[in-house]
mmCIF file of C-alpha atoms in Angstrom:
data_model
loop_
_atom_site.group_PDB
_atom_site.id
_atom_site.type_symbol
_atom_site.label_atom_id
_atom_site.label_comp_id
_atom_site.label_asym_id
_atom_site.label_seq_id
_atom_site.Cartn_x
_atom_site.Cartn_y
_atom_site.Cartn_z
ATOM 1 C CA UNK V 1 0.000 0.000 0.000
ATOM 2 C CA UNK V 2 1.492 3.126 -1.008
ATOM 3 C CA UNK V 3 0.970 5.860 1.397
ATOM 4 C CA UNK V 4 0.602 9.818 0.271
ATOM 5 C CA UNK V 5 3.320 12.397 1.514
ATOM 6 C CA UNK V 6 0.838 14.019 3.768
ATOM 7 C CA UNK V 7 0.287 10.806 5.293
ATOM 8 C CA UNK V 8 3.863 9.932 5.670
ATOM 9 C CA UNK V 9 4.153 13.409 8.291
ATOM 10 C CA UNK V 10 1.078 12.418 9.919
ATOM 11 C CA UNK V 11 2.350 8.560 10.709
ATOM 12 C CA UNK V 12 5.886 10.181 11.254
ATOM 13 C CA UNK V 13 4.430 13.278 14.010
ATOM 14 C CA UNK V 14 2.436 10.650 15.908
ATOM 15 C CA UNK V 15 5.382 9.082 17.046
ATOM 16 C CA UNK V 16 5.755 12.046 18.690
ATOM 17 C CA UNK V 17 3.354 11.431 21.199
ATOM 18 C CA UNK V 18 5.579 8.653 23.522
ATOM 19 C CA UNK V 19 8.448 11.751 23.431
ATOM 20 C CA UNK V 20 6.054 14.185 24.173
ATOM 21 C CA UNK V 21 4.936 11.712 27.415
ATOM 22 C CA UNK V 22 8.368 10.902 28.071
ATOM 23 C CA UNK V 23 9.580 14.765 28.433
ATOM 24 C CA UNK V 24 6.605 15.897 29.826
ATOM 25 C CA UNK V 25 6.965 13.281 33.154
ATOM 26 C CA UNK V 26 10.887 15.294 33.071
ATOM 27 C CA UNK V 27 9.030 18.496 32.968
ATOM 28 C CA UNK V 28 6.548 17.611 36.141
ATOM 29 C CA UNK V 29 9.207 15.968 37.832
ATOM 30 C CA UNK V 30 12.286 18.563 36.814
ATOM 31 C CA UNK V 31 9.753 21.938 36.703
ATOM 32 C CA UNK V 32 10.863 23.009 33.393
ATOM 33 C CA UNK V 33 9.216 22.971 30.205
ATOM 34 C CA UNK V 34 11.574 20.649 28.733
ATOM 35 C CA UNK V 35 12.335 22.449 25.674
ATOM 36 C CA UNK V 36 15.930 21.360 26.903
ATOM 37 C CA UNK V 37 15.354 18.124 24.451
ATOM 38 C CA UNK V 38 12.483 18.785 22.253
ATOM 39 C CA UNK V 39 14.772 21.777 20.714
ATOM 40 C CA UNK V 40 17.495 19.494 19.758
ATOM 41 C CA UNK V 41 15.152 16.577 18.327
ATOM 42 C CA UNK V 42 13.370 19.538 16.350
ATOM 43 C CA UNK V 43 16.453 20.638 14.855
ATOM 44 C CA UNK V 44 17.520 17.293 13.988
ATOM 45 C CA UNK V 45 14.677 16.565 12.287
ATOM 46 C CA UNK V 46 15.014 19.672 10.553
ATOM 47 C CA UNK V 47 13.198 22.314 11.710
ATOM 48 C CA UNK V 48 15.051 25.706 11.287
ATOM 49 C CA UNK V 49 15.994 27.419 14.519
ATOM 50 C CA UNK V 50 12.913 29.690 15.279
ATOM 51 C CA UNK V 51 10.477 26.743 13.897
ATOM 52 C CA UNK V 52 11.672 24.478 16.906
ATOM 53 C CA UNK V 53 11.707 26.889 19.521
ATOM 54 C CA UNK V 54 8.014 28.183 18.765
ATOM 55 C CA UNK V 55 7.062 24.658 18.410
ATOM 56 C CA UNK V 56 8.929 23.681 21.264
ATOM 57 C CA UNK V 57 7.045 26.533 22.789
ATOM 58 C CA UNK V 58 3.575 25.312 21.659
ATOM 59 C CA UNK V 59 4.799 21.579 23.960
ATOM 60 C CA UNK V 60 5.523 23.947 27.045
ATOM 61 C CA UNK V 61 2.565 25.325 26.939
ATOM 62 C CA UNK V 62 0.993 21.755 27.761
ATOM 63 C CA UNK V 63 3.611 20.323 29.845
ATOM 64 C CA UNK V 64 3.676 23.741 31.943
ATOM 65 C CA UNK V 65 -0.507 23.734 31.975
ATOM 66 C CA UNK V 66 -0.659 20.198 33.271
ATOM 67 C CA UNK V 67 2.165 20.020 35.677
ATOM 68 C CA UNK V 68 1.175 22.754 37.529
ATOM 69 C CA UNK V 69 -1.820 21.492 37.770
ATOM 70 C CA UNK V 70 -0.925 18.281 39.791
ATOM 71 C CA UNK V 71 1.668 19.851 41.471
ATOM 72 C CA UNK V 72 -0.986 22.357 42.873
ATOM 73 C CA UNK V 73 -2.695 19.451 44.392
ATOM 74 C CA UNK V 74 0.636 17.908 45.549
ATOM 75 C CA UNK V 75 0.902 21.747 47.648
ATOM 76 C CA UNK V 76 4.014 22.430 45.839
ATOM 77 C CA UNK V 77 2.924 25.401 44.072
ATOM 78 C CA UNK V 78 3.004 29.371 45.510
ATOM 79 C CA UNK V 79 0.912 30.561 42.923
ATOM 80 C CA UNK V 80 1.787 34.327 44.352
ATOM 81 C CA UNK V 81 5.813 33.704 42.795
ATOM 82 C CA UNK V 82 4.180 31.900 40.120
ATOM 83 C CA UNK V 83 2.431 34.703 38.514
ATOM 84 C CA UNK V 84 5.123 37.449 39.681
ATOM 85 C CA UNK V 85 7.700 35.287 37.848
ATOM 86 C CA UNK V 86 5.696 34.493 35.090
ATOM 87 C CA UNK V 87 4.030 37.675 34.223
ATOM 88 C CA UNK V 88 7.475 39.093 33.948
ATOM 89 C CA UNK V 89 8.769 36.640 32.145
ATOM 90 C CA UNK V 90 5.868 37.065 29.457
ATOM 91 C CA UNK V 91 7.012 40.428 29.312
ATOM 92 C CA UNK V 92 10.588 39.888 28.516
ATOM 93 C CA UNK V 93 9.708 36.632 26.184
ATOM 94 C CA UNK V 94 8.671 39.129 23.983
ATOM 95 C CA UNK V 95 11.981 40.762 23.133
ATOM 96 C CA UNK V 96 14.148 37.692 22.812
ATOM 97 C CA UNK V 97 11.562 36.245 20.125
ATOM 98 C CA UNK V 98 12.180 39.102 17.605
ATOM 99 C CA UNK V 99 15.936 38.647 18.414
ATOM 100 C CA UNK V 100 15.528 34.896 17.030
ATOM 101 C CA UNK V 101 13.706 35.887 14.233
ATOM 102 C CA UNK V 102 16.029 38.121 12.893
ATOM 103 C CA UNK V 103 19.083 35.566 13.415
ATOM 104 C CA UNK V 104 17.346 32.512 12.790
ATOM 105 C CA UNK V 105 18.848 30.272 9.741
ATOM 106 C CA UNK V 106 22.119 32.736 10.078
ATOM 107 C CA UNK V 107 23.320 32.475 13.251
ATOM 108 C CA UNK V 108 21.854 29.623 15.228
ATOM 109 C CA UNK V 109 25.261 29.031 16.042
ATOM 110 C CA UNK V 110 25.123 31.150 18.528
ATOM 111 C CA UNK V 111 21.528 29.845 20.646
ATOM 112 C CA UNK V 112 23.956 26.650 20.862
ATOM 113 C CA UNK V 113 26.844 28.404 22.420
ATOM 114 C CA UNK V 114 24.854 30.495 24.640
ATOM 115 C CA UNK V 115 22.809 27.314 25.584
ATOM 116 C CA UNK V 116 26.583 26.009 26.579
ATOM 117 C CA UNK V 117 27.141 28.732 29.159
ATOM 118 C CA UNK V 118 24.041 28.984 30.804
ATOM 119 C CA UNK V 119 23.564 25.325 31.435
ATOM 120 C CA UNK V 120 27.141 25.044 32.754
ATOM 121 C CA UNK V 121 26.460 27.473 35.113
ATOM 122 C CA UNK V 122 23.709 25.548 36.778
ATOM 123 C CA UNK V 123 24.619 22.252 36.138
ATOM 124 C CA UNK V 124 28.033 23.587 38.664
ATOM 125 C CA UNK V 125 25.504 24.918 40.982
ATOM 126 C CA UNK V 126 23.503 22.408 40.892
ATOM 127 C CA UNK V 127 25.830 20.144 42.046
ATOM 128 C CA UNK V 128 27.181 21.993 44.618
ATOM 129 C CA UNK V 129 24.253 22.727 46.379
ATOM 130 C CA UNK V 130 24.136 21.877 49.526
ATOM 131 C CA UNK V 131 21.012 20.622 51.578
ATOM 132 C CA UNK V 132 21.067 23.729 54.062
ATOM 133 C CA UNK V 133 18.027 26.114 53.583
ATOM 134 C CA UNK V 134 18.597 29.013 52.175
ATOM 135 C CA UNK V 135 17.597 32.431 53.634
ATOM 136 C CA UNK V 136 15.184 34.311 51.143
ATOM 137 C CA UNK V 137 15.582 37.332 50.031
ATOM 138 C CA UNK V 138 14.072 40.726 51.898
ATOM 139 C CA UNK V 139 11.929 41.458 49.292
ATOM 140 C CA UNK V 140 9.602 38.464 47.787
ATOM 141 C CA UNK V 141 8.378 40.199 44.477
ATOM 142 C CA UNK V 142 11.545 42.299 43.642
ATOM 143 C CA UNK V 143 13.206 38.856 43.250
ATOM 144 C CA UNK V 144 10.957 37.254 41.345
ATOM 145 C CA UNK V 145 10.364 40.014 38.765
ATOM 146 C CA UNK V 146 14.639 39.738 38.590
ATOM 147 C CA UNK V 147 14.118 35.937 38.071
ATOM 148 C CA UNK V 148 10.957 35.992 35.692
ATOM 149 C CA UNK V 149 13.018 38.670 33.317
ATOM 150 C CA UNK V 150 15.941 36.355 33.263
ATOM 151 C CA UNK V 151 13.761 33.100 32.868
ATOM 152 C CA UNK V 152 11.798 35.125 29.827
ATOM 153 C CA UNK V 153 14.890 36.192 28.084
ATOM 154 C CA UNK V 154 16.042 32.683 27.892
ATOM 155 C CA UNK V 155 13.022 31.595 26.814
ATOM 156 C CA UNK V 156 11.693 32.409 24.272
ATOM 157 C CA UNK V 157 15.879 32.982 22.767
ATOM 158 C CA UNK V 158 16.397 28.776 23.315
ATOM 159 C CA UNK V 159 12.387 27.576 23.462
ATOM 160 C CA UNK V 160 12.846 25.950 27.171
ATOM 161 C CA UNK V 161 10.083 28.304 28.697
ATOM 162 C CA UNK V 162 13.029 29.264 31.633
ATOM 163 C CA UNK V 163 12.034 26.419 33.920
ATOM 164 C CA UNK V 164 16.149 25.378 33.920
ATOM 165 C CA UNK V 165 16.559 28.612 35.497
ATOM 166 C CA UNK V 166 13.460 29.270 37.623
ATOM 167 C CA UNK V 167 13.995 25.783 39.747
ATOM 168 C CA UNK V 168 17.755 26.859 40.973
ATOM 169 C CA UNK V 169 16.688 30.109 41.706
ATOM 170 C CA UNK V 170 13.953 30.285 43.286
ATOM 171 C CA UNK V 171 15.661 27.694 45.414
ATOM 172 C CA UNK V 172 18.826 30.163 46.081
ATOM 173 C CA UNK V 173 17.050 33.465 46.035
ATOM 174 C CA UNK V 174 13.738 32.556 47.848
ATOM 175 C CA UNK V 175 14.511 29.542 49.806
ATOM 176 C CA UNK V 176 12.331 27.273 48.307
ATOM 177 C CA UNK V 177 12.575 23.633 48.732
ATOM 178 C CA UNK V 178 13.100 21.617 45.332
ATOM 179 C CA UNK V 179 9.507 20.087 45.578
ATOM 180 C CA UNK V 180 8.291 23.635 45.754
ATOM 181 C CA UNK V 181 10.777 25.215 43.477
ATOM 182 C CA UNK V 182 9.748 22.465 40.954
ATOM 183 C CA UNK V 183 6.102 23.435 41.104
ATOM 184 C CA UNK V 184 5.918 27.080 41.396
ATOM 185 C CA UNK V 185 8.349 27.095 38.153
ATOM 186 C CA UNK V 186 5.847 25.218 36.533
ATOM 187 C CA UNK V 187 3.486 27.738 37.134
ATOM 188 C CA UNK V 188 5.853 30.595 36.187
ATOM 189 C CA UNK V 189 6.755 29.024 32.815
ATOM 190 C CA UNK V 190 2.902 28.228 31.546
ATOM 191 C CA UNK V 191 2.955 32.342 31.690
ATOM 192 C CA UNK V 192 6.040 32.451 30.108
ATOM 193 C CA UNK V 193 5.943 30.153 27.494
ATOM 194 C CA UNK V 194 2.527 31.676 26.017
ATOM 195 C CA UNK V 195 4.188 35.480 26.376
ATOM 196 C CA UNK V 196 6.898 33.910 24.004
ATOM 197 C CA UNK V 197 4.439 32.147 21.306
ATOM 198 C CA UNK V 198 2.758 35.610 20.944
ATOM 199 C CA UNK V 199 5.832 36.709 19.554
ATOM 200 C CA UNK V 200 6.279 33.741 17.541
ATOM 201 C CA UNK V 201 2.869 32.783 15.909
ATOM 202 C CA UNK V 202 2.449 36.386 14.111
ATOM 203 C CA UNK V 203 5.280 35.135 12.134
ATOM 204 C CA UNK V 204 5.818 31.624 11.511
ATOM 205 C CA UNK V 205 3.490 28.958 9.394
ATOM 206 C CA UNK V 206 3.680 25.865 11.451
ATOM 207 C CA UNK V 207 2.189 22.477 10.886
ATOM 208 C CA UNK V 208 0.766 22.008 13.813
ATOM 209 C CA UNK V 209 0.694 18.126 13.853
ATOM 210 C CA UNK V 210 3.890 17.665 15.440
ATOM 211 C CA UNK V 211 2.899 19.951 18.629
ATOM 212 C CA UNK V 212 -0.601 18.348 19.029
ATOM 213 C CA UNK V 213 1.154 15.115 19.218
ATOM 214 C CA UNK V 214 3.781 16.715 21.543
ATOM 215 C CA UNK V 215 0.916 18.322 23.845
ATOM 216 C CA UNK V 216 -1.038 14.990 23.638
ATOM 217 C CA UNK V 217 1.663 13.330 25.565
ATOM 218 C CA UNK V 218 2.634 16.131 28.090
ATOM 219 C CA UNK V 219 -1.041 16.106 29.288
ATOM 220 C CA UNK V 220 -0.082 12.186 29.704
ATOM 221 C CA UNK V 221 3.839 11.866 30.691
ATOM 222 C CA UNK V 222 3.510 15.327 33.364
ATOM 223 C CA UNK V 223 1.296 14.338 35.623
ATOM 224 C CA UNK V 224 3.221 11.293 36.134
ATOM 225 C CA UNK V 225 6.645 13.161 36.617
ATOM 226 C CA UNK V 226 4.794 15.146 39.306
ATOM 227 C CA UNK V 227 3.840 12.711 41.301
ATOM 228 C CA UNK V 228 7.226 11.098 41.446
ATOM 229 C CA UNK V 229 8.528 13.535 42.962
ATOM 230 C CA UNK V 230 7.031 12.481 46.530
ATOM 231 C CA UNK V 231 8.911 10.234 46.109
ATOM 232 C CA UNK V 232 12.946 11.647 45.865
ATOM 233 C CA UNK V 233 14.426 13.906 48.394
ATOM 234 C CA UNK V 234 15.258 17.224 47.179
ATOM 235 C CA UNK V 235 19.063 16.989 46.946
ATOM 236 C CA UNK V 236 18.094 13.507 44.823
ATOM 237 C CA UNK V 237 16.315 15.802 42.574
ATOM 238 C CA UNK V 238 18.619 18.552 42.458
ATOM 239 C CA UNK V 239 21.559 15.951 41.095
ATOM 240 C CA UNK V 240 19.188 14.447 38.510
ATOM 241 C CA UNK V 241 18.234 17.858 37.242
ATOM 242 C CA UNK V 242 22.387 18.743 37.164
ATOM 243 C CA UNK V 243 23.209 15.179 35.034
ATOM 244 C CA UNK V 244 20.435 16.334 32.412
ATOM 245 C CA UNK V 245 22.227 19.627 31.775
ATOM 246 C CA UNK V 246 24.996 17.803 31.595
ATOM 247 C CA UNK V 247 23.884 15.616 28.916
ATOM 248 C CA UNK V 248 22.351 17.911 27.043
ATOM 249 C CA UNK V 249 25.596 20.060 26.966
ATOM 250 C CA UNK V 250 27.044 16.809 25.905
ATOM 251 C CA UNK V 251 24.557 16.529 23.208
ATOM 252 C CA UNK V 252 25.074 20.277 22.179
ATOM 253 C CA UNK V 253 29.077 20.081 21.778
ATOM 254 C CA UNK V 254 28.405 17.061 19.432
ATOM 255 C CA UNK V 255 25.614 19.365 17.645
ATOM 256 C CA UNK V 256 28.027 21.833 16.964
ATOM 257 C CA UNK V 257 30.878 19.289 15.327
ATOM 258 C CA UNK V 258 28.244 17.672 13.316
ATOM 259 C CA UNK V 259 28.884 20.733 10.738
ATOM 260 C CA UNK V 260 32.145 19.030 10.114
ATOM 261 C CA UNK V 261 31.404 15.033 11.008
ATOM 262 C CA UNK V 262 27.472 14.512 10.340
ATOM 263 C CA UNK V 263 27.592 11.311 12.215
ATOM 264 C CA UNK V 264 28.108 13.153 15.216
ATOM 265 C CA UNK V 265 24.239 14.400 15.019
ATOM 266 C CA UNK V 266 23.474 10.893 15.513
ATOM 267 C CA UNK V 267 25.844 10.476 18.699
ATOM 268 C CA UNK V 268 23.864 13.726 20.386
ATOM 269 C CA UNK V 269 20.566 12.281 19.964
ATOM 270 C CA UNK V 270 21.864 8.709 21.454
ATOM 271 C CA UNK V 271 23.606 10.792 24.448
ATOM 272 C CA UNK V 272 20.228 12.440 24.976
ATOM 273 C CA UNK V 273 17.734 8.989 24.048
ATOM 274 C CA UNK V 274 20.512 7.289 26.694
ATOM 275 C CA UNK V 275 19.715 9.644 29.445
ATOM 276 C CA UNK V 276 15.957 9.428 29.197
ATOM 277 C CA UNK V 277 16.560 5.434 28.832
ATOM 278 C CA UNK V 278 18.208 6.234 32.518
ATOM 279 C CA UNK V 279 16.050 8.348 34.250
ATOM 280 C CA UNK V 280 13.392 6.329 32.828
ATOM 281 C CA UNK V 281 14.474 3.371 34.841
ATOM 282 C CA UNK V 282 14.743 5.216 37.834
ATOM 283 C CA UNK V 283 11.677 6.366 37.710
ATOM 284 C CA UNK V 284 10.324 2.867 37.732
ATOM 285 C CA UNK V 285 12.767 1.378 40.444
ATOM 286 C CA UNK V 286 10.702 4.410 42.752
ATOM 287 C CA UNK V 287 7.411 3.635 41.399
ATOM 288 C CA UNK V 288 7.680 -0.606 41.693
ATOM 289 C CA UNK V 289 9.582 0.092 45.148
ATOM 290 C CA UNK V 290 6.819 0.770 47.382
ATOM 291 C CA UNK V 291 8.255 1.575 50.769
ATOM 292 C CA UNK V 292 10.621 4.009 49.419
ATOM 293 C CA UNK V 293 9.481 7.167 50.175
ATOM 294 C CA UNK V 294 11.457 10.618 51.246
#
């Protein structure tokens, strides 16, 4: 049976649905959008640079939406920072998406080496955070506006929705405990993510088959990733969230020598398919072991 070309993308998008589910339990369980590996799949399957992020934006938008939700019910969520972060960040998304636009397909180079620097940064801290609480900053909202402009900047610039740098510092600046930092970003980046698509959809023709598939299996995979994290301590989750910037850097060093060797294109995606292979088996070894709780 000989299938049409239309049909072909439609049979070919659907199997993004298990990625979408599989990123979107990293997004409830990590608090950010998870942009972090949707972008490089994207651009791998050959999307241009602004055509991933705004579809990568378009997945945020689900995963953000429906971990929130749970987390809300877990009582991880201040929905006060939320909205202060997030409102901001909507605000700032808006800049950074014309600055894509106008680089996009001539220097993406560069969203790759800025991606490099940011997520060394808090993949370091990260790691070297200790389990003492943090004292919060004096002043709540002043903060969070500081952390929402950042978090929008980066946005909708790499299409993560700014969760990778909402969790760290809203732990750092505020105080919060990982479960909590994990939720309330979730809240901040539903804000953020839809303040960078209105930057993006004005512009861009998308086939929007790819990010209903995408969305399909956040609103299945987040909800799940939420709940699991009853289940870790916060320092567990902190060091999980540190060894998936680290393989995405990984997967972003090889990104930038495929221009050269081609086959290393294939060796980031298997860096990045072997780290949800990973965490995917820890997540079950929590879920099938029933008395371990944190």
């Amino acid at each position: 049976m000989n299938l049409s070309r239309n049909e072909l993308v439609v049979m070919w998008s659907l199997l993004f649905i298990p990625l979408g589910a599989i990123v979107g339990a990293l997004s409830g369980f990590f608090g950010i959008g998870g942009g972090v590996i949707i972008v490089p799949v994207l651009l791998f399957s050959g999307y241009s640079a602004a055509e991933a992020v705004a579809t990568s934006l378009l997945f945020v938008v689900g995963t953000s939406l429906s971990g929130a939700k749970k987390h809300t019910s877990l009582g991880n969520v201040s929905w006060s920072t939320g909205i202060t972060v997030g409102l901001t960040g909507a605000v700032t998304a808006q800049l950074s998406s014309r600055l894509v636009l106008s680089i996009s397909g001539t220097y993406d180079w560069l969203l790759n080496l800025f991606y490099l620097a940011i997520l060394s940064y808090f993949a370091v801290t990260l790691l070297k955070k200790t389990s003492k609480p943090k004292k919060p900053k004096k002043s709540t909202v002043l903060a969070g506006m500081m952390i929402g402009a950042m978090a929008g900047l980066l946005s909708a610039l790499l299409g993560i929705g700014g969760g990778f740098i909402i969790v760290p510092l809203l732990v750092s600046w505020l105080g919060f405990s990982t479960h909590r930092g994990v939720g309330t970003s979730l809240a901040s980046v539903l804000f953020i993510s839809l303040g960078g698509l209105v930057g993006y959809l004005p512009s861009l023709s998308l086939d929007y088959i790819t990010p209903l598939a995408l969305v399909i299996g956040a609103f299945i995979g987040a909800p799940i990733g939420a709940s699991l994290t009853d289940r870790y301590k916060d320092r567990e989750i902190s060091r999980r969230l540190a060894w998936l910037y680290l393989a995405v850097i990984a997967s972003i060093l090889l990104d930038l020598g495929a221009a050269s060797f081609p086959l290393l294109a294939y060796a980031s995606l298997t860096i990045l398919f072997v780290f949800l292979v990973g965490i995917s088996l820890d997540f079950r070894r929590r879920i099938t072991n029933q008395n371990h709780f944190f």
